[in-house]
Amino acid sequence: RSIPTEDGLDVTLEESAELIIVDNGRKFDDAGAHWAKDAIAFVSARELFNGVSDTAFAPDSSMSRAMLMTVLARLEGVDTASGGEWYESGMAWAVEHGISDGSAGNSDITREQLAVMLYRYFGEPEAGGGLDGFADAANVSSWARDALSWAVESGLIVGTGDGRLDPGGRATRAEV
């Protein structure tokens, strides 16, 4: 068992074992003061997200469909390092599991597309909430309505701060 402490990590072993501690933390020049800095540190240390370089995360850049498929595949323990293109393994996994049809991988992912892929990833759970509280609720595509309702109800997607949901707007790397 291990318990994080202020000074490090308290580890108790019942039998002898070799304990290897690896610090995968990464420092990105463009993430240190960003509103999503803690989330960026979390996902990059767990190797779910990579930076766009060794020193940059690009938190406000658009997330692509291929990036999301790769992140979800990594979350499931898929080795995404193989394949011709950097996203090939993640895309194949997403198609196999019904998360995506694999099209338009290099396209920016919209907020409603993000909701649909997450909704499928989580097994298309029931959603009881509506989207009527958003001024642009009528702009949500019919194919995304249940997924976006679920994502909002779950707190995975929030409004833009001006009373809108912006379903067709791009999702940034920091938002994801």
Coordinates of N, CA and C in Angstrom, one line a residue, residues 30 34-35 57-62 170 172-174:
D30 N 4.6 26.5 -21.5 CA 3.3 27.1 -21.8 C 2.2 26.7 -20.9
H34 N -1.1 28.3 -16.8 CA -2.4 28.1 -17.5 C -3.4 27.6 -16.5
W35 N -4.7 27.9 -16.7 CA -5.8 27.5 -15.8 C -5.9 26.0 -15.7
F57 N 3.2 22.2 -24.4 CA 2.0 21.4 -24.4 C 1.0 21.9 -25.4
A58 N 0.9 23.2 -25.6 CA 0.0 23.9 -26.5 C -1.4 23.7 -26.0
P59 N -1.7 24.1 -24.7 CA -3.0 23.9 -24.1 C -4.2 24.6 -24.9
D60 N -4.0 25.7 -25.5 CA -5.1 26.4 -26.2 C -5.2 26.0 -27.7
S61 N -4.4 25.1 -28.1 CA -4.5 24.6 -29.5 C -5.6 23.6 -29.6
S62 N -6.1 23.4 -30.8 CA -7.2 22.5 -31.0 C -6.8 21.1 -30.8
R170 N -14.6 24.4 -31.4 CA -13.5 23.4 -31.3 C -13.2 23.2 -29.8
T172 N -10.3 22.4 -27.1 CA -8.8 22.6 -27.0 C -8.2 21.5 -26.2
R173 N -6.9 21.3 -26.3 CA -6.2 20.3 -25.6 C -6.4 20.5 -24.1
A174 N -6.4 21.7 -23.6 CA -6.6 21.9 -22.1 C -8.0 21.5 -21.7

